[in-house]
mmCIF file of C-alpha atoms in Angstrom:
data_model
loop_
_atom_site.group_PDB
_atom_site.id
_atom_site.type_symbol
_atom_site.label_atom_id
_atom_site.label_comp_id
_atom_site.label_asym_id
_atom_site.label_seq_id
_atom_site.Cartn_x
_atom_site.Cartn_y
_atom_site.Cartn_z
ATOM 1 C CA MET A 1 -26.208 12.832 1.162
ATOM 2 C CA ASP A 2 -25.901 9.238 2.388
ATOM 3 C CA ARG A 3 -26.681 7.849 -1.047
ATOM 4 C CA ALA A 4 -24.035 10.032 -2.724
ATOM 5 C CA TYR A 5 -21.558 9.194 0.058
ATOM 6 C CA TRP A 6 -21.959 5.449 -0.288
ATOM 7 C CA ARG A 7 -21.949 5.628 -4.075
ATOM 8 C CA THR A 8 -18.568 7.359 -4.052
ATOM 9 C CA VAL A 9 -17.074 5.191 -1.316
ATOM 10 C CA SER A 10 -18.320 1.950 -2.907
ATOM 11 C CA LEU A 11 -17.042 2.746 -6.393
ATOM 12 C CA VAL A 12 -13.661 3.964 -5.179
ATOM 13 C CA THR A 13 -13.255 0.974 -2.858
ATOM 14 C CA LEU A 14 -14.201 -1.455 -5.635
ATOM 15 C CA TRP A 15 -11.643 0.184 -7.894
ATOM 16 C CA GLN A 16 -9.005 -0.096 -5.164
ATOM 17 C CA VAL A 17 -9.769 -3.766 -4.533
ATOM 18 C CA SER A 18 -9.397 -4.624 -8.202
ATOM 19 C CA ALA A 19 -6.217 -2.579 -8.626
ATOM 20 C CA SER A 20 -4.638 -4.080 -5.515
ATOM 21 C CA ILE A 21 -5.459 -7.613 -6.633
ATOM 22 C CA CYS A 22 -3.424 -6.863 -9.769
ATOM 23 C CA TYR A 23 -0.510 -5.187 -8.002
ATOM 24 C CA TYR A 24 -0.136 -7.533 -5.042
ATOM 25 C CA THR A 25 -0.240 -10.763 -7.028
ATOM 26 C CA VAL A 26 3.482 -10.147 -7.541
ATOM 27 C CA PHE A 27 4.064 -10.363 -3.781
ATOM 28 C CA ALA A 28 2.016 -13.538 -3.436
ATOM 29 C CA ALA A 29 3.790 -15.162 -6.382
ATOM 30 C CA THR A 30 7.346 -14.830 -5.010
ATOM 31 C CA PRO A 31 7.730 -18.608 -4.380
ATOM 32 C CA PHE A 32 6.687 -19.312 -7.974
ATOM 33 C CA PHE A 33 9.121 -16.728 -9.353
ATOM 34 C CA ARG A 34 11.866 -18.321 -7.285
ATOM 35 C CA ASP A 35 11.121 -21.781 -8.642
ATOM 36 C CA GLU A 36 10.453 -20.665 -12.227
ATOM 37 C CA PHE A 37 13.633 -18.620 -12.634
ATOM 38 C CA GLY A 38 15.898 -20.193 -9.979
ATOM 39 C CA LEU A 39 16.162 -17.043 -7.864
ATOM 40 C CA SER A 40 17.970 -16.415 -4.580
ATOM 41 C CA ARG A 41 16.146 -14.581 -1.808
ATOM 42 C CA PHE A 42 18.090 -11.457 -2.752
ATOM 43 C CA ARG A 43 16.953 -11.650 -6.394
ATOM 44 C CA VAL A 44 13.361 -12.123 -5.200
ATOM 45 C CA GLY A 45 13.826 -8.825 -3.395
ATOM 46 C CA ILE A 46 14.969 -7.250 -6.669
ATOM 47 C CA VAL A 47 11.622 -8.235 -8.230
ATOM 48 C CA VAL A 48 9.758 -6.412 -5.453
ATOM 49 C CA THR A 49 12.101 -3.432 -5.738
ATOM 50 C CA THR A 50 11.620 -3.208 -9.516
ATOM 51 C CA LEU A 51 7.847 -3.280 -9.092
ATOM 52 C CA THR A 52 8.108 -0.514 -6.537
ATOM 53 C CA LEU A 53 10.549 1.498 -8.644
ATOM 54 C CA GLY A 54 8.011 1.681 -11.461
ATOM 55 C CA TYR A 55 5.456 2.845 -8.913
ATOM 56 C CA ALA A 56 7.771 5.468 -7.423
ATOM 57 C CA VAL A 57 9.040 6.958 -10.694
ATOM 58 C CA PHE A 58 5.565 7.826 -11.942
ATOM 59 C CA LEU A 59 3.885 8.972 -8.718
ATOM 60 C CA LEU A 60 4.628 12.694 -8.941
ATOM 61 C CA PRO A 61 3.724 13.135 -12.628
ATOM 62 C CA VAL A 62 0.597 11.030 -12.209
ATOM 63 C CA GLY A 63 -0.367 13.038 -9.112
ATOM 64 C CA ALA A 64 -0.097 16.233 -11.150
ATOM 65 C CA LEU A 65 -2.126 14.691 -13.996
ATOM 66 C CA THR A 66 -4.805 13.665 -11.510
ATOM 67 C CA ASP A 67 -5.098 17.220 -10.221
ATOM 68 C CA ARG A 68 -5.245 18.477 -13.817
ATOM 69 C CA PHE A 69 -7.620 16.007 -15.499
ATOM 70 C CA GLY A 70 -9.543 14.488 -12.572
ATOM 71 C CA GLU A 71 -9.636 11.053 -11.039
ATOM 72 C CA ARG A 72 -12.326 9.550 -13.296
ATOM 73 C CA ARG A 73 -10.043 9.468 -16.325
ATOM 74 C CA THR A 74 -6.800 8.580 -14.586
ATOM 75 C CA LEU A 75 -8.297 5.775 -12.497
ATOM 76 C CA SER A 76 -10.180 4.203 -15.408
ATOM 77 C CA LEU A 77 -7.142 4.216 -17.698
ATOM 78 C CA GLY A 78 -4.906 3.090 -14.850
ATOM 79 C CA LEU A 79 -6.921 -0.046 -14.197
ATOM 80 C CA VAL A 80 -6.862 -1.003 -17.881
ATOM 81 C CA GLY A 81 -3.088 -0.582 -17.793
ATOM 82 C CA LEU A 82 -2.841 -2.792 -14.713
ATOM 83 C CA ALA A 83 -4.764 -5.536 -16.498
ATOM 84 C CA ALA A 84 -2.324 -5.362 -19.419
ATOM 85 C CA GLY A 85 0.614 -5.518 -17.007
ATOM 86 C CA MET A 86 -0.773 -8.670 -15.417
ATOM 87 C CA VAL A 87 -0.803 -10.455 -18.756
ATOM 88 C CA LEU A 88 2.800 -9.416 -19.410
ATOM 89 C CA VAL A 89 4.001 -10.660 -16.012
ATOM 90 C CA ALA A 90 2.259 -14.002 -16.471
ATOM 91 C CA GLY A 91 3.824 -14.452 -19.898
ATOM 92 C CA ALA A 92 7.380 -13.323 -19.095
ATOM 93 C CA PRO A 93 9.775 -16.042 -20.391
ATOM 94 C CA THR A 94 12.958 -14.789 -18.686
ATOM 95 C CA TYR A 95 13.982 -13.076 -15.456
ATOM 96 C CA ALA A 96 14.941 -9.887 -17.350
ATOM 97 C CA LEU A 97 11.536 -9.668 -19.038
ATOM 98 C CA LEU A 98 9.850 -10.412 -15.709
ATOM 99 C CA LEU A 99 11.591 -7.355 -14.257
ATOM 100 C CA ALA A 100 10.471 -5.248 -17.229
ATOM 101 C CA ALA A 101 6.870 -6.453 -16.837
ATOM 102 C CA VAL A 102 6.693 -5.784 -13.099
ATOM 103 C CA PHE A 103 8.197 -2.310 -13.671
ATOM 104 C CA LEU A 104 5.357 -1.544 -16.085
ATOM 105 C CA LEU A 105 2.805 -2.945 -13.647
ATOM 106 C CA GLY A 106 4.138 -0.758 -10.853
ATOM 107 C CA SER A 107 4.200 2.351 -13.035
ATOM 108 C CA VAL A 108 0.489 2.052 -13.845
ATOM 109 C CA TYR A 109 -0.426 1.393 -10.201
ATOM 110 C CA SER A 110 0.819 4.942 -9.525
ATOM 111 C CA THR A 111 -2.687 6.112 -10.452
ATOM 112 C CA ALA A 112 -4.112 4.503 -7.311
ATOM 113 C CA MET A 113 -3.353 6.695 -4.304
ATOM 114 C CA PRO A 114 -3.485 10.162 -5.933
ATOM 115 C CA GLY A 115 -6.758 9.286 -7.682
ATOM 116 C CA THR A 116 -8.582 7.549 -4.841
ATOM 117 C CA ASN A 117 -7.468 10.053 -2.204
ATOM 118 C CA LYS A 118 -8.594 12.940 -4.417
ATOM 119 C CA ALA A 119 -11.945 11.196 -4.851
ATOM 120 C CA VAL A 120 -12.428 10.950 -1.088
ATOM 121 C CA TYR A 121 -11.436 14.513 -0.236
ATOM 122 C CA ASP A 122 -13.250 16.064 -3.195
ATOM 123 C CA SER A 123 -16.514 14.148 -2.831
ATOM 124 C CA VAL A 124 -16.931 13.372 0.885
ATOM 125 C CA ALA A 125 -17.942 15.992 3.439
ATOM 126 C CA PRO A 126 -15.564 16.890 6.307
ATOM 127 C CA GLY A 127 -16.287 14.862 9.399
ATOM 128 C CA ARG A 128 -16.710 11.672 7.360
ATOM 129 C CA GLN A 129 -13.538 11.798 5.309
ATOM 130 C CA ASN A 130 -11.346 9.771 7.671
ATOM 131 C CA THR A 131 -13.885 6.964 7.902
ATOM 132 C CA ALA A 132 -14.227 6.999 4.113
ATOM 133 C CA MET A 133 -10.435 6.899 3.839
ATOM 134 C CA GLY A 134 -10.296 3.887 6.148
ATOM 135 C CA ILE A 135 -12.949 2.066 4.117
ATOM 136 C CA LYS A 136 -11.188 2.910 0.857
ATOM 137 C CA GLN A 137 -7.842 1.748 2.233
ATOM 138 C CA VAL A 138 -9.421 -1.608 3.075
ATOM 139 C CA GLY A 139 -9.491 -2.021 -0.690
ATOM 140 C CA VAL A 140 -5.689 -2.297 -0.613
ATOM 141 C CA THR A 141 -5.522 -4.979 2.057
ATOM 142 C CA GLY A 142 -8.661 -6.677 0.745
ATOM 143 C CA GLY A 143 -7.270 -6.833 -2.761
ATOM 144 C CA SER A 144 -3.927 -8.068 -1.506
ATOM 145 C CA GLY A 145 -5.596 -10.784 0.571
ATOM 146 C CA ILE A 146 -7.665 -11.914 -2.387
ATOM 147 C CA SER A 147 -4.557 -12.000 -4.581
ATOM 148 C CA ALA A 148 -2.777 -14.214 -2.044
ATOM 149 C CA LEU A 149 -5.600 -16.744 -2.067
ATOM 150 C CA LEU A 150 -6.080 -16.449 -5.825
ATOM 151 C CA VAL A 151 -2.461 -17.104 -6.768
ATOM 152 C CA THR A 152 -1.461 -19.668 -4.137
ATOM 153 C CA GLY A 153 -4.840 -21.434 -4.055
ATOM 154 C CA LEU A 154 -5.330 -21.974 -7.765
ATOM 155 C CA ALA A 155 -1.698 -22.843 -8.502
ATOM 156 C CA GLY A 156 -2.115 -26.288 -6.968
ATOM 157 C CA TYR A 157 -5.044 -27.104 -9.266
ATOM 158 C CA PHE A 158 -4.010 -25.381 -12.490
ATOM 159 C CA PHE A 159 -0.852 -23.317 -13.042
ATOM 160 C CA TRP A 160 0.476 -20.303 -11.152
ATOM 161 C CA GLU A 161 -0.188 -17.846 -13.989
ATOM 162 C CA ILE A 162 -3.965 -18.400 -13.930
ATOM 163 C CA GLY A 163 -4.431 -16.058 -10.975
ATOM 164 C CA PHE A 164 -2.793 -13.265 -12.966
ATOM 165 C CA LEU A 165 -5.087 -13.813 -15.931
ATOM 166 C CA ILE A 166 -8.239 -13.830 -13.791
ATOM 167 C CA ALA A 167 -7.140 -10.606 -12.072
ATOM 168 C CA ALA A 168 -6.537 -8.996 -15.479
ATOM 169 C CA ALA A 169 -10.043 -9.862 -16.672
ATOM 170 C CA LEU A 170 -11.561 -8.466 -13.465
ATOM 171 C CA GLY A 171 -9.576 -5.249 -13.896
ATOM 172 C CA VAL A 172 -11.010 -4.587 -17.356
ATOM 173 C CA VAL A 173 -14.591 -5.149 -16.149
ATOM 174 C CA VAL A 174 -14.221 -2.892 -13.094
ATOM 175 C CA ALA A 175 -12.521 -0.157 -15.159
ATOM 176 C CA ALA A 176 -15.493 -0.049 -17.523
ATOM 177 C CA GLY A 177 -17.970 0.059 -14.629
ATOM 178 C CA PHE A 178 -16.039 2.765 -12.794
ATOM 179 C CA TYR A 179 -15.885 5.005 -15.872
ATOM 180 C CA ALA A 180 -19.595 4.538 -16.504
ATOM 181 C CA PHE A 181 -20.894 5.170 -12.973
ATOM 182 C CA TYR A 182 -18.394 7.356 -11.108
ATOM 183 C CA ARG A 183 -19.479 10.988 -10.729
ATOM 184 C CA GLY A 184 -16.943 13.012 -8.831
ATOM 185 C CA ALA A 185 -15.241 16.357 -8.993
ATOM 186 C CA GLY A 186 -13.150 16.745 -12.105
ATOM 187 C CA GLY A 187 -9.682 18.173 -12.440
ATOM 188 C CA GLY A 188 -8.954 21.794 -13.039
ATOM 189 C CA ALA A 189 -5.507 22.559 -11.679
ATOM 190 C CA SER A 190 -3.830 24.461 -14.494
ATOM 191 C CA SER A 191 -0.392 24.849 -12.946
ATOM 192 C CA TYR A 192 2.338 22.440 -11.975
ATOM 193 C CA PRO A 193 2.254 21.134 -8.394
ATOM 194 C CA ASP A 194 3.912 23.365 -5.807
ATOM 195 C CA LEU A 195 6.624 20.899 -4.821
ATOM 196 C CA HIS A 196 8.725 23.632 -3.225
ATOM 197 C CA GLY A 197 5.782 24.673 -1.077
ATOM 198 C CA LEU A 198 5.175 21.094 0.016
ATOM 199 C CA ALA A 199 8.862 20.588 0.806
ATOM 200 C CA SER A 200 8.930 23.771 2.919
ATOM 201 C CA ASN A 201 5.903 22.569 4.921
ATOM 202 C CA ARG A 202 7.870 21.133 7.862
ATOM 203 C CA PRO A 203 5.286 18.741 9.355
ATOM 204 C CA TYR A 204 4.396 17.453 5.873
ATOM 205 C CA ALA A 205 8.083 16.890 5.073
ATOM 206 C CA LEU A 206 8.603 15.036 8.367
ATOM 207 C CA LEU A 207 5.566 12.860 7.693
ATOM 208 C CA ALA A 208 6.848 12.069 4.200
ATOM 209 C CA VAL A 209 10.260 11.031 5.582
ATOM 210 C CA SER A 210 8.573 8.814 8.174
ATOM 211 C CA GLY A 211 6.745 7.235 5.248
ATOM 212 C CA LEU A 212 10.093 6.124 3.826
ATOM 213 C CA PHE A 213 10.580 3.869 6.846
ATOM 214 C CA LEU A 214 6.941 2.861 7.217
ATOM 215 C CA GLY A 215 6.837 1.826 3.565
ATOM 216 C CA ALA A 216 9.985 -0.242 4.027
ATOM 217 C CA ALA A 217 8.230 -2.189 6.782
ATOM 218 C CA LEU A 218 4.899 -2.532 4.967
ATOM 219 C CA PHE A 219 6.079 -3.664 1.535
ATOM 220 C CA THR A 220 8.773 -5.987 2.875
ATOM 221 C CA THR A 221 6.266 -7.685 5.159
ATOM 222 C CA THR A 222 3.913 -8.218 2.233
ATOM 223 C CA GLY A 223 6.695 -9.394 -0.061
ATOM 224 C CA TYR A 224 8.239 -11.989 2.252
ATOM 225 C CA THR A 225 5.385 -13.394 4.352
ATOM 226 C CA VAL A 226 4.630 -16.292 1.985
ATOM 227 C CA LEU A 227 8.298 -17.162 1.474
ATOM 228 C CA TYR A 228 9.098 -16.929 5.203
ATOM 229 C CA VAL A 229 6.205 -19.103 6.348
ATOM 230 C CA GLU A 230 7.025 -21.696 3.675
ATOM 231 C CA GLU A 231 10.795 -21.806 4.238
ATOM 232 C CA SER A 232 11.318 -21.012 7.916
ATOM 233 C CA ILE A 233 8.113 -22.375 9.456
ATOM 234 C CA GLY A 234 7.896 -25.333 7.050
ATOM 235 C CA ALA A 235 4.280 -24.806 5.958
ATOM 236 C CA SER A 236 2.894 -25.416 2.481
ATOM 237 C CA VAL A 237 2.620 -22.629 -0.099
ATOM 238 C CA ALA A 238 -1.179 -22.805 0.187
ATOM 239 C CA PHE A 239 -1.060 -22.333 3.967
ATOM 240 C CA SER A 240 1.482 -19.534 3.540
ATOM 241 C CA GLY A 241 -0.927 -17.798 1.184
ATOM 242 C CA VAL A 242 -3.664 -18.090 3.815
ATOM 243 C CA VAL A 243 -1.347 -16.455 6.355
ATOM 244 C CA LEU A 244 -0.762 -13.547 3.976
ATOM 245 C CA ALA A 245 -4.525 -13.266 3.469
ATOM 246 C CA ILE A 246 -4.966 -13.169 7.266
ATOM 247 C CA VAL A 247 -2.338 -10.425 7.474
ATOM 248 C CA GLN A 248 -4.355 -8.424 4.953
ATOM 249 C CA LEU A 249 -7.654 -9.152 6.710
ATOM 250 C CA PHE A 250 -6.374 -7.844 10.018
ATOM 251 C CA GLY A 251 -4.745 -4.928 8.200
ATOM 252 C CA SER A 252 -8.206 -4.062 6.902
ATOM 253 C CA GLY A 253 -9.499 -4.052 10.459
ATOM 254 C CA GLY A 254 -6.685 -1.738 11.491
ATOM 255 C CA ARG A 255 -7.518 0.676 8.682
ATOM 256 C CA LEU A 256 -11.221 0.754 9.526
ATOM 257 C CA LEU A 257 -10.622 1.278 13.239
ATOM 258 C CA GLY A 258 -7.931 3.874 12.587
ATOM 259 C CA GLY A 259 -10.235 5.839 10.282
ATOM 260 C CA TRP A 260 -13.129 5.710 12.736
ATOM 261 C CA LEU A 261 -10.931 6.837 15.636
ATOM 262 C CA SER A 262 -9.487 9.655 13.526
ATOM 263 C CA ASP A 263 -13.008 11.031 13.003
ATOM 264 C CA HIS A 264 -14.343 10.505 16.512
ATOM 265 C CA LEU A 265 -11.561 11.081 19.050
ATOM 266 C CA PRO A 266 -11.538 14.609 20.525
ATOM 267 C CA GLY A 267 -8.760 17.133 20.153
ATOM 268 C CA ASP A 268 -6.686 18.845 17.490
ATOM 269 C CA PRO A 269 -6.744 16.744 14.272
ATOM 270 C CA GLN A 270 -2.987 16.874 13.697
ATOM 271 C CA THR A 271 -2.274 15.736 17.263
ATOM 272 C CA ARG A 272 -4.941 13.041 17.614
ATOM 273 C CA ILE A 273 -4.363 11.452 14.207
ATOM 274 C CA GLY A 274 -0.595 11.621 14.661
ATOM 275 C CA ALA A 275 -0.957 9.871 18.025
ATOM 276 C CA ILE A 276 -2.887 6.996 16.415
ATOM 277 C CA LEU A 277 -0.142 6.660 13.790
ATOM 278 C CA LEU A 278 2.480 6.619 16.545
ATOM 279 C CA VAL A 279 0.758 3.757 18.374
ATOM 280 C CA GLN A 280 0.558 1.764 15.142
ATOM 281 C CA THR A 281 4.250 2.332 14.433
ATOM 282 C CA VAL A 282 5.555 1.366 17.890
ATOM 283 C CA ALA A 283 3.311 -1.722 18.009
ATOM 284 C CA SER A 284 4.687 -2.796 14.616
ATOM 285 C CA ALA A 285 8.252 -2.535 15.925
ATOM 286 C CA VAL A 286 7.416 -4.838 18.829
ATOM 287 C CA LEU A 287 5.539 -7.361 16.695
ATOM 288 C CA PHE A 288 8.389 -7.720 14.186
ATOM 289 C CA LEU A 289 10.468 -9.094 17.062
ATOM 290 C CA VAL A 290 7.635 -11.483 17.955
ATOM 291 C CA VAL A 291 7.329 -12.725 14.359
ATOM 292 C CA ALA A 292 11.087 -13.336 14.239
ATOM 293 C CA ARG A 293 10.747 -15.861 17.053
ATOM 294 C CA THR A 294 7.787 -17.898 15.799
ATOM 295 C CA SER A 295 8.436 -21.545 15.015
ATOM 296 C CA THR A 296 5.065 -23.233 14.406
ATOM 297 C CA PRO A 297 2.327 -22.567 11.822
ATOM 298 C CA THR A 298 -0.212 -21.671 14.516
ATOM 299 C CA ASN A 299 2.089 -19.219 16.269
ATOM 300 C CA ALA A 300 3.068 -17.702 12.930
ATOM 301 C CA GLY A 301 -0.583 -17.203 11.985
ATOM 302 C CA VAL A 302 -1.364 -15.435 15.266
ATOM 303 C CA ALA A 303 1.782 -13.289 15.212
ATOM 304 C CA PHE A 304 1.308 -12.243 11.599
ATOM 305 C CA ALA A 305 -2.352 -11.413 12.213
ATOM 306 C CA ALA A 306 -1.378 -9.007 15.003
ATOM 307 C CA LEU A 307 1.430 -7.577 12.905
ATOM 308 C CA GLY A 308 -0.927 -7.040 9.976
ATOM 309 C CA PHE A 309 -3.375 -5.110 12.157
ATOM 310 C CA PHE A 310 -0.729 -2.490 12.846
ATOM 311 C CA VAL A 311 1.855 -2.477 10.043
ATOM 312 C CA LEU A 312 -0.732 -2.798 7.266
ATOM 313 C CA GLY A 313 -3.341 -0.827 9.200
ATOM 314 C CA PHE A 314 -1.497 2.488 9.284
ATOM 315 C CA THR A 315 -1.911 3.788 5.724
ATOM 316 C CA GLY A 316 -5.391 5.293 6.090
ATOM 317 C CA VAL A 317 -4.270 7.131 9.232
ATOM 318 C CA TYR A 318 -1.065 8.192 7.467
ATOM 319 C CA TYR A 319 -3.051 9.903 4.708
ATOM 320 C CA SER A 320 -5.562 11.331 7.169
ATOM 321 C CA CYS A 321 -2.647 12.882 9.022
ATOM 322 C CA MET A 322 -1.342 14.254 5.724
ATOM 323 C CA ALA A 323 -4.741 15.832 5.017
ATOM 324 C CA THR A 324 -4.385 17.967 8.152
ATOM 325 C CA LEU A 325 -1.159 19.423 6.794
ATOM 326 C CA VAL A 326 -1.820 20.446 3.166
ATOM 327 C CA PRO A 327 -4.367 22.559 1.235
ATOM 328 C CA SER A 328 -7.215 20.608 -0.355
ATOM 329 C CA ASP A 329 -6.326 21.791 -3.881
ATOM 330 C CA GLN A 330 -2.939 20.047 -3.579
ATOM 331 C CA MET A 331 -4.349 16.711 -2.464
ATOM 332 C CA GLY A 332 -3.280 14.762 -5.554
ATOM 333 C CA SER A 333 0.268 16.113 -5.526
ATOM 334 C CA ALA A 334 0.648 15.857 -1.752
ATOM 335 C CA THR A 335 -0.583 12.255 -1.852
ATOM 336 C CA ALA A 336 1.899 11.498 -4.618
ATOM 337 C CA GLY A 337 4.730 12.891 -2.488
ATOM 338 C CA CYS A 338 3.792 10.831 0.559
ATOM 339 C CA GLN A 339 3.201 7.720 -1.520
ATOM 340 C CA LEU A 340 6.562 8.261 -3.214
ATOM 341 C CA ALA A 341 8.149 8.225 0.233
ATOM 342 C CA LEU A 342 6.295 5.027 1.174
ATOM 343 C CA THR A 343 7.271 3.218 -1.985
ATOM 344 C CA SER A 344 10.867 4.485 -1.845
ATOM 345 C CA GLY A 345 11.237 2.498 1.355
ATOM 346 C CA ALA A 346 10.494 -0.599 -0.667
ATOM 347 C CA LEU A 347 13.356 0.181 -3.053
ATOM 348 C CA PHE A 348 16.008 -0.775 -0.513
ATOM 349 C CA ALA A 349 14.307 -2.791 2.237
ATOM 350 C CA PRO A 350 13.263 -6.001 0.403
ATOM 351 C CA PRO A 351 16.740 -6.687 -1.042
ATOM 352 C CA ALA A 352 18.307 -5.861 2.347
ATOM 353 C CA PHE A 353 15.831 -8.190 4.056
ATOM 354 C CA GLY A 354 16.598 -10.969 1.551
ATOM 355 C CA TYR A 355 20.352 -10.420 1.852
ATOM 356 C CA LEU A 356 20.256 -10.746 5.644
ATOM 357 C CA ALA A 357 18.146 -13.912 5.320
ATOM 358 C CA ASP A 358 20.652 -15.380 2.840
ATOM 359 C CA VAL A 359 23.768 -14.485 4.866
ATOM 360 C CA PHE A 360 22.436 -14.819 8.421
ATOM 361 C CA ASP A 361 18.815 -15.846 9.021
ATOM 362 C CA TYR A 362 15.277 -14.519 8.953
ATOM 363 C CA GLN A 363 15.504 -13.381 12.574
ATOM 364 C CA ALA A 364 18.099 -10.788 11.562
ATOM 365 C CA SER A 365 15.817 -9.655 8.731
ATOM 366 C CA TRP A 366 12.763 -9.125 10.936
ATOM 367 C CA THR A 367 14.907 -7.318 13.527
ATOM 368 C CA LEU A 368 15.962 -4.887 10.796
ATOM 369 C CA LEU A 369 12.296 -4.028 10.156
ATOM 370 C CA SER A 370 11.728 -3.486 13.876
ATOM 371 C CA GLY A 371 14.522 -0.924 13.932
ATOM 372 C CA VAL A 372 13.122 0.751 10.822
ATOM 373 C CA CYS A 373 9.770 1.240 12.602
ATOM 374 C CA LEU A 374 11.446 2.799 15.622
ATOM 375 C CA VAL A 375 13.065 5.405 13.372
ATOM 376 C CA ALA A 376 9.639 6.112 11.864
ATOM 377 C CA ALA A 377 8.171 6.519 15.349
ATOM 378 C CA VAL A 378 10.705 9.243 16.214
ATOM 379 C CA LEU A 379 9.723 11.149 13.057
ATOM 380 C CA VAL A 380 6.002 10.811 13.801
ATOM 381 C CA VAL A 381 6.606 12.332 17.245
ATOM 382 C CA ALA A 382 8.246 15.278 15.474
ATOM 383 C CA VAL A 383 5.158 15.639 13.245
ATOM 384 C CA ILE A 384 2.886 15.732 16.286
ATOM 385 C CA ARG A 385 5.024 18.358 18.004
ATOM 386 C CA SER A 386 5.423 20.572 14.913
ATOM 387 C CA ASP A 387 3.513 23.807 14.605
ATOM 388 C CA PRO A 388 0.477 23.351 12.342
ATOM 389 C CA PRO A 389 0.869 24.744 8.812
ATOM 390 C CA VAL A 390 -0.582 28.150 8.027
ATOM 391 C CA GLY A 391 -3.605 28.190 5.722
ATOM 392 C CA GLU A 392 -6.542 26.006 4.835
ATOM 393 C CA THR A 393 -6.164 22.228 4.874
ATOM 394 C CA ALA A 394 -8.399 19.527 3.606
ATOM 395 C CA MET A 395 -9.405 18.491 7.109
ATOM 396 C CA ALA A 396 -12.055 20.568 8.778
ATOM 397 C CA GLU A 397 -13.825 20.122 12.077
#
């Protein structure tokens, strides 16, 4: 049992690390895009939005394909596609082609959450699923942290595109290894996902709407940390990349602790996991106001580390909460719906953040994200207080 558990968790986490390195290089490279193409802060936000739009558009169909054909195929092909997208982004000669390349990159990353979540809930026994989810979600923050160091660290010695090319090569290698060694449950769903049933599941719908606001906070934080620390704090790009890596490191800690607490705290799963998500959301709202008032590199590093623990640490708990609300045979589709909500928040928030920074200042931008988290907190309270859905869910005691 332990050997099969760690085999699944290790392979899925390795896949997630590699995929997130590819996807999040775009966030780490925002200063280079700005210099290369002469972009305003608002147009930098459009790059992040276009990346996220590609992600959002393909989530539901890819979730259905994952349920139908299984995660082994979709994840392996997805990582190869991410590697190809990295090469296209690095070679984009104009701003318009850069947008096209990041859209493609985002569309292929849509394989990530439906596939990896299905792997966890299909292959890991109840009682260990939340911890496995937390470990797997560390792959997102771990990959993002590595991408920050890879892109900003190597740019000073070579050229900014080299980080993209290295990430692409790693993606191809990991895709081959994952396809060769992963042994999980296959697909089998022969019908289209029951989107109407998911939409009529009140606590699931409330959680998905809260994800709209949580995603706005998460993706905007990731997209603007490097630029903010460089421009407002006055640090170097290399130091700014380290700060983003620290944000991701502490986000990993938040995901691990959140997953462990979700498995081990007593009480009804929907209530206890929702309460953990609520604490993470309210703490994020407070810490956005703290970040807005930092003025030195040291203070910025500390404030962003704390912020990362909560605002990047919530996703494993978010999906664990979702798993208490939906049947296990709809895990791929339900994940796609929640992830669509998360990424939809990133369609409007980064440009709004950049616009406020251009017209007013960064303090106004961070205050916007604080308000966004408070709205999410109200919705999470409604999830906790909702009657549990009728029928079997993926989470069992």
